[in-house]
PDB file of C-alpha atoms in Angstrom:
ATOM      1  CA  MET A 751    -139.279 131.684  33.440  1.00 80.00           C
ATOM      2  CA  ALA A 752    -135.726 131.467  33.958  1.00 90.00           C
ATOM      3  CA  VAL A 753    -133.109 134.668  33.868  1.00 92.00           C
ATOM      4  CA  PHE A 754    -129.488 133.585  32.711  1.00 91.00           C
ATOM      5  CA  THR A 755    -127.093 136.492  33.054  1.00 92.00           C
ATOM      6  CA  PHE A 756    -123.804 137.126  31.108  1.00 92.00           C
ATOM      7  CA  GLU A 757    -121.352 139.931  31.563  1.00 94.00           C
ATOM      8  CA  ASP A 758    -119.000 141.282  28.845  1.00 93.00           C
ATOM      9  CA  GLN A 759    -116.588 144.311  28.660  1.00 94.00           C
ATOM     10  CA  THR A 760    -114.754 146.172  25.925  1.00 93.00           C
ATOM     11  CA  THR A 761    -112.824 149.334  25.275  1.00 94.00           C
ATOM     12  CA  SER A 762    -113.075 151.860  22.694  1.00 95.00           C
ATOM     13  CA  PRO A 763    -110.859 154.884  21.643  1.00 95.00           C
ATOM     14  CA  VAL A 764    -113.968 157.004  21.913  1.00 94.00           C
ATOM     15  CA  ALA A 765    -114.728 159.133  24.872  1.00 96.00           C
ATOM     16  CA  PRO A 766    -117.355 157.916  27.096  1.00 97.00           C
ATOM     17  CA  ALA A 767    -119.633 161.143  26.402  1.00 96.00           C
ATOM     18  CA  THR A 768    -119.113 161.155  22.752  1.00 94.00           C
ATOM     19  CA  LEU A 769    -119.901 157.372  22.547  1.00 94.00           C
ATOM     20  CA  TYR A 770    -122.778 157.544  24.778  1.00 94.00           C
ATOM     21  CA  LYS A 771    -124.493 160.271  22.746  1.00 93.00           C
ATOM     22  CA  ALA A 772    -123.839 158.207  19.410  1.00 91.00           C
ATOM     23  CA  LEU A 773    -125.053 154.717  20.781  1.00 90.00           C
ATOM     24  CA  VAL A 774    -128.140 156.354  22.824  1.00 90.00           C
ATOM     25  CA  LYS A 775    -129.079 159.858  21.872  1.00 88.00           C
ATOM     26  CA  ASP A 776    -128.103 160.060  18.128  1.00 89.00           C
ATOM     27  CA  ALA A 777    -128.265 156.305  17.434  1.00 86.00           C
ATOM     28  CA  ASP A 778    -131.531 156.617  15.243  1.00 85.00           C
ATOM     29  CA  ASP A 779    -129.615 158.647  12.940  1.00 86.00           C
ATOM     30  CA  ILE A 780    -126.099 157.690  13.118  1.00 86.00           C
ATOM     31  CA  VAL A 781    -126.869 153.713  12.568  1.00 84.00           C
ATOM     32  CA  PRO A 782    -128.333 153.883   9.274  1.00 83.00           C
ATOM     33  CA  LYS A 783    -125.760 156.133   7.996  1.00 83.00           C
ATOM     34  CA  ALA A 784    -122.646 153.962   9.456  1.00 83.00           C
ATOM     35  CA  VAL A 785    -124.248 150.507   8.599  1.00 83.00           C
ATOM     36  CA  ASP A 786    -125.351 150.145   5.038  1.00 84.00           C
ATOM     37  CA  SER A 787    -127.691 147.022   5.697  1.00 86.00           C
ATOM     38  CA  PHE A 788    -129.607 149.204   8.382  1.00 86.00           C
ATOM     39  CA  LYS A 789    -132.470 150.864   6.504  1.00 87.00           C
ATOM     40  CA  SER A 790    -134.535 152.554   9.236  1.00 87.00           C
ATOM     41  CA  VAL A 791    -135.016 153.338  12.707  1.00 89.00           C
ATOM     42  CA  GLU A 792    -138.793 154.345  13.901  1.00 91.00           C
ATOM     43  CA  ILE A 793    -140.724 154.813  16.986  1.00 94.00           C
ATOM     44  CA  VAL A 794    -143.809 152.639  17.051  1.00 96.00           C
ATOM     45  CA  GLU A 795    -144.735 153.389  20.762  1.00 97.00           C
ATOM     46  CA  GLY A 796    -143.758 155.977  23.184  1.00 96.00           C
ATOM     47  CA  ASN A 797    -141.828 159.167  23.212  1.00 93.00           C
ATOM     48  CA  GLY A 798    -138.040 158.254  23.093  1.00 90.00           C
ATOM     49  CA  GLY A 799    -137.697 157.653  27.017  1.00 93.00           C
ATOM     50  CA  PRO A 800    -138.211 154.503  28.829  1.00 96.00           C
ATOM     51  CA  GLY A 801    -141.109 152.218  27.644  1.00 97.00           C
ATOM     52  CA  THR A 802    -140.791 153.260  24.159  1.00 96.00           C
ATOM     53  CA  ILE A 803    -140.291 150.560  21.548  1.00 97.00           C
ATOM     54  CA  LYS A 804    -138.225 151.282  18.361  1.00 95.00           C
ATOM     55  CA  LYS A 805    -138.481 148.922  15.027  1.00 95.00           C
ATOM     56  CA  ILE A 806    -135.180 148.653  13.430  1.00 92.00           C
ATOM     57  CA  SER A 807    -135.373 147.770   9.768  1.00 92.00           C
ATOM     58  CA  PHE A 808    -132.445 146.077   8.059  1.00 89.00           C
ATOM     59  CA  VAL A 809    -131.307 143.932   5.438  1.00 90.00           C
ATOM     60  CA  GLU A 810    -129.860 140.563   5.730  1.00 86.00           C
ATOM     61  CA  ASP A 811    -129.232 137.662   3.083  1.00 87.00           C
ATOM     62  CA  GLY A 812    -130.955 139.896   0.822  1.00 90.00           C
ATOM     63  CA  GLU A 813    -134.119 140.060   2.880  1.00 92.00           C
ATOM     64  CA  THR A 814    -135.542 142.734   4.852  1.00 93.00           C
ATOM     65  CA  LYS A 815    -135.809 142.107   8.420  1.00 91.00           C
ATOM     66  CA  PHE A 816    -136.662 143.770  11.919  1.00 94.00           C
ATOM     67  CA  VAL A 817    -135.764 143.947  15.643  1.00 93.00           C
ATOM     68  CA  LEU A 818    -137.886 145.527  18.209  1.00 96.00           C
ATOM     69  CA  HIS A 819    -136.049 147.406  21.199  1.00 95.00           C
ATOM     70  CA  LYS A 820    -137.479 148.540  24.249  1.00 97.00           C
ATOM     71  CA  ILE A 821    -135.930 151.117  26.067  1.00 97.00           C
ATOM     72  CA  GLU A 822    -136.109 150.013  29.705  1.00 97.00           C
ATOM     73  CA  GLY A 823    -133.709 153.217  31.291  1.00 97.00           C
ATOM     74  CA  ILE A 824    -131.720 156.116  30.407  1.00 96.00           C
ATOM     75  CA  ASP A 825    -129.362 157.152  33.105  1.00 97.00           C
ATOM     76  CA  GLU A 826    -127.325 160.178  31.050  1.00 95.00           C
ATOM     77  CA  ALA A 827    -125.765 161.404  34.447  1.00 96.00           C
ATOM     78  CA  ASN A 828    -124.058 158.049  34.843  1.00 97.00           C
ATOM     79  CA  LEU A 829    -123.717 157.201  31.027  1.00 97.00           C
ATOM     80  CA  GLY A 830    -125.863 154.099  31.661  1.00 97.00           C
ATOM     81  CA  TYR A 831    -128.552 153.009  29.121  1.00 97.00           C
ATOM     82  CA  SER A 832    -130.842 149.504  29.205  1.00 97.00           C
ATOM     83  CA  TYR A 833    -132.839 148.315  26.490  1.00 96.00           C
ATOM     84  CA  SER A 834    -134.613 144.896  25.534  1.00 96.00           C
ATOM     85  CA  ILE A 835    -134.932 143.143  22.370  1.00 94.00           C
ATOM     86  CA  VAL A 836    -138.808 142.181  22.555  1.00 96.00           C
ATOM     87  CA  GLY A 837    -139.414 140.834  19.066  1.00 94.00           C
ATOM     88  CA  GLY A 838    -138.214 140.526  15.680  1.00 92.00           C
ATOM     89  CA  VAL A 839    -135.254 138.197  14.152  1.00 87.00           C
ATOM     90  CA  ALA A 840    -132.908 138.804  17.096  1.00 82.00           C
ATOM     91  CA  LEU A 841    -135.085 137.343  19.720  1.00 86.00           C
ATOM     92  CA  PRO A 842    -135.087 133.297  19.702  1.00 87.00           C
ATOM     93  CA  ASP A 843    -138.072 131.367  20.007  1.00 85.00           C
ATOM     94  CA  THR A 844    -136.687 130.138  23.370  1.00 86.00           C
ATOM     95  CA  ALA A 845    -136.456 133.901  24.954  1.00 90.00           C
ATOM     96  CA  GLU A 846    -139.327 136.118  26.283  1.00 92.00           C
ATOM     97  CA  LYS A 847    -136.946 139.210  25.971  1.00 94.00           C
ATOM     98  CA  ILE A 848    -133.096 139.972  26.087  1.00 93.00           C
ATOM     99  CA  THR A 849    -132.028 142.813  28.366  1.00 95.00           C
ATOM    100  CA  ILE A 850    -128.910 144.622  27.846  1.00 95.00           C
ATOM    101  CA  ASP A 851    -127.634 147.015  30.680  1.00 96.00           C
ATOM    102  CA  THR A 852    -124.993 149.149  29.388  1.00 96.00           C
ATOM    103  CA  LYS A 853    -122.634 151.349  31.363  1.00 97.00           C
ATOM    104  CA  LEU A 854    -119.787 153.564  29.918  1.00 97.00           C
ATOM    105  CA  SER A 855    -116.932 154.923  31.938  1.00 97.00           C
ATOM    106  CA  ASP A 856    -113.437 156.581  31.419  1.00 97.00           C
ATOM    107  CA  GLY A 857    -110.885 154.236  29.934  1.00 96.00           C
ATOM    108  CA  PRO A 858    -107.491 154.305  28.896  1.00 95.00           C
ATOM    109  CA  ASN A 859    -105.966 157.261  26.651  1.00 95.00           C
ATOM    110  CA  GLY A 860    -109.034 159.228  26.955  1.00 95.00           C
ATOM    111  CA  GLY A 861    -111.154 156.301  25.525  1.00 96.00           C
ATOM    112  CA  SER A 862    -114.206 154.533  27.274  1.00 96.00           C
ATOM    113  CA  VAL A 863    -114.825 151.254  29.085  1.00 97.00           C
ATOM    114  CA  VAL A 864    -118.110 149.832  27.847  1.00 96.00           C
ATOM    115  CA  LYS A 865    -119.463 147.266  30.508  1.00 96.00           C
ATOM    116  CA  LEU A 866    -122.507 145.079  29.591  1.00 94.00           C
ATOM    117  CA  SER A 867    -124.673 142.936  31.509  1.00 94.00           C
ATOM    118  CA  ILE A 868    -126.868 140.914  29.181  1.00 93.00           C
ATOM    119  CA  LYS A 869    -129.957 139.109  30.706  1.00 93.00           C
ATOM    120  CA  TYR A 870    -131.810 136.386  28.634  1.00 92.00           C
ATOM    121  CA  HIS A 871    -135.221 135.757  29.998  1.00 93.00           C
ATOM    122  CA  SER A 872    -136.198 132.292  28.902  1.00 91.00           C
ATOM    123  CA  LYS A 873    -139.409 130.961  28.205  1.00 90.00           C
ATOM    124  CA  GLY A 874    -139.624 127.946  30.611  1.00 86.00           C
ATOM    125  CA  ASP A 875    -136.258 126.947  32.335  1.00 85.00           C
ATOM    126  CA  ALA A 876    -134.236 125.847  29.271  1.00 80.00           C
ATOM    127  CA  PRO A 877    -131.029 127.593  29.216  1.00 83.00           C
ATOM    128  CA  PRO A 878    -130.171 129.801  26.057  1.00 86.00           C
ATOM    129  CA  ASN A 879    -128.687 127.958  22.911  1.00 83.00           C
ATOM    130  CA  GLU A 880    -124.977 128.393  22.760  1.00 84.00           C
ATOM    131  CA  GLU A 881    -124.855 128.925  19.286  1.00 86.00           C
ATOM    132  CA  GLU A 882    -127.571 131.861  19.421  1.00 81.00           C
ATOM    133  CA  LEU A 883    -125.361 133.424  21.794  1.00 81.00           C
ATOM    134  CA  LYS A 884    -122.325 133.421  19.611  1.00 85.00           C
ATOM    135  CA  THR A 885    -124.104 134.686  16.774  1.00 82.00           C
ATOM    136  CA  GLY A 886    -125.830 137.480  18.775  1.00 81.00           C
ATOM    137  CA  LYS A 887    -122.513 138.391  20.400  1.00 84.00           C
ATOM    138  CA  ALA A 888    -121.007 138.292  17.059  1.00 85.00           C
ATOM    139  CA  LYS A 889    -123.286 140.585  15.290  1.00 83.00           C
ATOM    140  CA  SER A 890    -123.292 142.913  18.417  1.00 85.00           C
ATOM    141  CA  ASP A 891    -119.717 143.356  18.799  1.00 88.00           C
ATOM    142  CA  ALA A 892    -119.550 143.938  14.640  1.00 85.00           C
ATOM    143  CA  LEU A 893    -122.152 146.716  15.094  1.00 84.00           C
ATOM    144  CA  PHE A 894    -120.425 148.370  17.875  1.00 87.00           C
ATOM    145  CA  LYS A 895    -117.205 148.337  15.721  1.00 88.00           C
ATOM    146  CA  VAL A 896    -118.957 150.051  12.913  1.00 87.00           C
ATOM    147  CA  ILE A 897    -120.224 152.499  14.797  1.00 88.00           C
ATOM    148  CA  GLU A 898    -116.950 153.173  16.706  1.00 89.00           C
ATOM    149  CA  ALA A 899    -115.301 153.506  13.262  1.00 89.00           C
ATOM    150  CA  TYR A 900    -117.807 155.913  11.921  1.00 88.00           C
ATOM    151  CA  LEU A 901    -117.221 158.144  14.946  1.00 88.00           C
ATOM    152  CA  VAL A 902    -113.369 158.133  14.698  1.00 88.00           C
ATOM    153  CA  ALA A 903    -113.806 158.919  10.992  1.00 89.00           C
ATOM    154  CA  ASN A 904    -116.079 161.602  11.542  1.00 86.00           C
ATOM    155  CA  ALA A 905    -114.345 163.100  14.488  1.00 76.00           C
TER     156      ALA A 905
END
């Protein structure tokens, strides 16, 4: 297995503590409200802390699909969160898992800087497919923007 690491960063007008609370602590309630295509978030294993596996169900192209997220770590004091995609439609056939480490910090005008480190754990040594990476990033960015807009609208 090879691990390919990608770094990304974005900013948000939402304060770090508010954004962290929405993305980590309240995501199971907020995401289905903010994103019409998301139907449910359920814990299939664990108690909500590290090691917990969540099944996120949504509708895409008229079909119900799911993603399995495993919580790897929660660092509330430093606004850090780590999870892996371990199953479902967001996990390409070439990947064992995809781990996303997120760290929020103070940004301009009271907003946030969001730093991401994405680790693609491949089956074998083959690098990830560029098109799959672009599609995954586009979906992730769109989801983030919808949640951000929901927070701004409901502030």
